[in-house]
Amino acid sequence: MDDFKQQELAKLFYKELLKIHQGKLDERGKIDGLYFLINLIFVEATREERLQFSTAFARLAFVFQKHKVEKKVQFWIHSFRRERWNLSNYKEKTTPKDIYELGVKATAEGISSIFNQKINKEVKAIIAAKNTFVYTPVAIKEFRKRARVVLLEDDEVKQEFVGKDEENPTEIIQIRYNIADQNENFNATVREIRSNFGFPITVNLIDVGIDKDGVYRPRAFVVDPDYLVDVSAISECFKEFGTEPLLYLLKKFMPFESTKYLMIGNIANFFLDELMTNPEATFKETFPRVFRLNPLAFVLFEESVMREIWQKSQKHFLNLKRYVVQEFKKFEIEPQDCFIEPSFFSERYGIQGRLDAFYIGEEKSAIIELKSGKAYMPNRYGISNNHFTQTLLYDLIVRSVYQDKVEPVNYIFYSGIDDRQLRYAPAIKAQQFEAIQTRNQILAIEKRLESAGSQDFKNIFHRLSPGRFPQIKGFLAADLAKFEKTYQGMTDLEREYFHAFCGFISREHRLAKVGQEGVENLNGHAGLWRDAFVDKEANFDLLGFLEIAENKVREEAPLLVFNRTEKTHPLANFRNGDIAILYPYQAEKTSVLNSQIF
């Protein structure tokens, strides 16, 4: 936003503030007027960003971060919002007059901070000299990037969870939630913990300040962090109309269809892999090899569709080759040093993902996510909402794996467009935490699915109806209509079977993910980092201390051959066809979380 526009908007909002003050409404009416004016200010401050925010708090947090708004101004704005909602239950010493005066001050200071304009004389004159709401910074004695805790109960009066910290398990701790300027956006998670997850429950607290009284004050909550949710599943809940976690549930029941668009996307990813390995490759020699990706899918396409795929694929190939050979170096990315499709686990944030390309050098690292389509209703960075969220989550994963020693620059590569194919996607903390909040809601859906037979379980399927989502159009609306028609068309017996089967599959899925506490050797996928190194060796779950004898990963039939060493457990072995995860040994640490995995 340029200086002139900022100046004009500030004038307009100051004028509206004076109009509310001079109006004939009573104090309660004026409080409502100020509340709607503040919301309008923040909407206008984010209009050019074209980002989607699921809550007002998320929008406020973004604006505060972008414009570096002072803590005391944030406090006044959040306090006014909260007091306005609690107006009918205001404390004896806090009257509507106090709340209105706070609103005037919060609005004026907010306009000044966001639009970088001084408060004019007329507005200064209506700001009360004294303020009942005094900002007192909380004294933080300790800060931790992450604390893994077990929540035992909820004290709703104090707005605190009671629990224990795994690093100090003998002491009872308090974890404060609903902090207006810090973690209010996770109130939905708090409600799910109370009504759905229950106690005890393991939670990761992120960016935790511990005050002088020992109370934990986190910025974010990650529920059940050993249950890793795929990044793409979370990002697909972020659409141009907003964020909707139920889209995750809808996708579970829609049949897979191989379309030309999906095929072109797979081909573009194949081209990137090939060109990163061999920049001199030509389209003529490379395209015939794409048939090996999915021969049956190609057989089902009409000849005209195949011709279209071939034509569009040439454009993707030429754009990718130009960047691999020339353009990436302008962004300080060396293609020969990029990892192609590296996979990572992040127990810190409870997510997992496979990047399209990851560059890590001495001075810079970069995440590159390839998209074969166009940006739909792009934000100010020229990126679709779901694609942008995907890079934000990948950014969290990389920082987690490399223990905050790597700060990647994130890009989306639109290989099918004519200009500015590589687009910068900045890491915005407020948006990242909104994505983690959505991840928690996805887990809440999974939890409901596990409880087959309950009313809450049945209600969730009735919510998958186009009538409940009038903002959803196109393919998604058609999918909702298809699900509703099928579900409502079932007989009672068919529906009961469907419910029972969903519950069974969901419980099996959880067992595969995190296992079952108290059952020996049953930690599921989470055993990769939850089980100690010595326990894995004792149970023959680990074939360790191997040396590479042959490395043929760049050949037509990629193959790795290993030799055992003196340290390899003599009884450890795998059967033919077993799936294994390969990662470097790092002195018995949980290195599966601290490195790329294969």
Coordinates of N, CA and C in Angstrom, one line a residue, residues 57 75 78 81-82 138 158-160 175-187 190 209 211 215-219 221:
F57 N -9.0 -13.2 14.8 CA -7.7 -13.2 15.5 C -6.6 -13.4 14.5
F75 N -2.5 -4.9 22.9 CA -3.3 -5.2 24.2 C -4.6 -4.4 24.2
H78 N -7.1 -6.0 21.5 CA -7.6 -7.2 22.0 C -8.5 -7.1 23.2
R81 N -11.9 -5.8 22.1 CA -12.7 -6.9 21.5 C -13.3 -7.8 22.5
R82 N -12.5 -8.2 23.5 CA -13.0 -9.1 24.5 C -14.0 -8.5 25.4
V138 N 4.0 -8.9 30.7 CA 4.2 -10.1 31.5 C 5.7 -10.4 31.6
K158 N -9.9 -20.3 35.6 CA -8.6 -19.6 35.4 C -8.2 -19.6 33.9
Q159 N -8.9 -20.3 33.1 CA -8.6 -20.5 31.7 C -7.1 -21.1 31.6
E160 N -7.0 -22.2 32.2 CA -5.7 -22.9 32.3 C -5.9 -24.4 32.2
I175 N -1.0 -24.3 32.1 CA -0.8 -23.8 30.8 C -2.0 -22.9 30.4
R176 N -1.7 -21.6 30.3 CA -2.7 -20.6 30.0 C -3.2 -20.6 28.6
Y177 N -4.5 -20.6 28.4 CA -5.0 -20.4 27.0 C -5.9 -19.2 26.9
N178 N -6.4 -18.9 25.8 CA -7.3 -17.8 25.5 C -6.6 -16.5 25.9
I179 N -5.3 -16.4 25.7 CA -4.6 -15.1 25.9 C -4.8 -14.3 24.6
A180 N -5.4 -13.1 24.9 CA -5.9 -12.3 23.7 C -4.8 -12.0 22.7
D181 N -3.6 -11.6 23.1 CA -2.6 -11.2 22.1 C -1.6 -12.4 21.8
Q182 N -2.0 -13.6 22.1 CA -1.0 -14.7 22.0 C -1.6 -16.0 21.4
N183 N -2.6 -16.6 22.0 CA -3.0 -17.9 21.5 C -4.6 -18.0 21.4
E184 N -5.2 -16.9 21.4 CA -6.7 -16.9 21.3 C -7.2 -17.7 20.1
N185 N -6.4 -17.6 19.0 CA -6.8 -18.3 17.8 C -6.8 -19.8 17.9
F186 N -6.3 -20.4 19.0 CA -6.4 -21.8 19.3 C -7.6 -22.2 20.2
N187 N -8.5 -21.3 20.4 CA -9.7 -21.6 21.2 C -10.5 -22.7 20.7
V190 N -8.9 -25.7 21.9 CA -9.2 -25.9 23.4 C -10.6 -26.5 23.5
G209 N 6.4 -19.1 26.5 CA 7.0 -18.2 27.5 C 6.5 -18.7 28.9
D211 N 6.2 -17.6 32.7 CA 6.3 -16.4 33.5 C 6.9 -16.6 34.9
V215 N 3.8 -20.2 35.0 CA 2.7 -20.5 34.1 C 3.2 -20.5 32.7
Y216 N 2.9 -21.6 31.9 CA 3.2 -21.7 30.5 C 2.3 -20.9 29.7
R217 N 2.8 -20.1 28.8 CA 2.0 -19.2 27.9 C 2.4 -19.4 26.5
P218 N 1.9 -20.5 25.8 CA 2.3 -20.9 24.5 C 1.7 -20.0 23.4
R219 N 2.3 -20.0 22.2 CA 1.7 -19.3 21.1 C 0.8 -20.3 20.3
F221 N -0.8 -24.7 20.1 CA -1.0 -26.0 20.6 C -1.0 -27.0 19.5

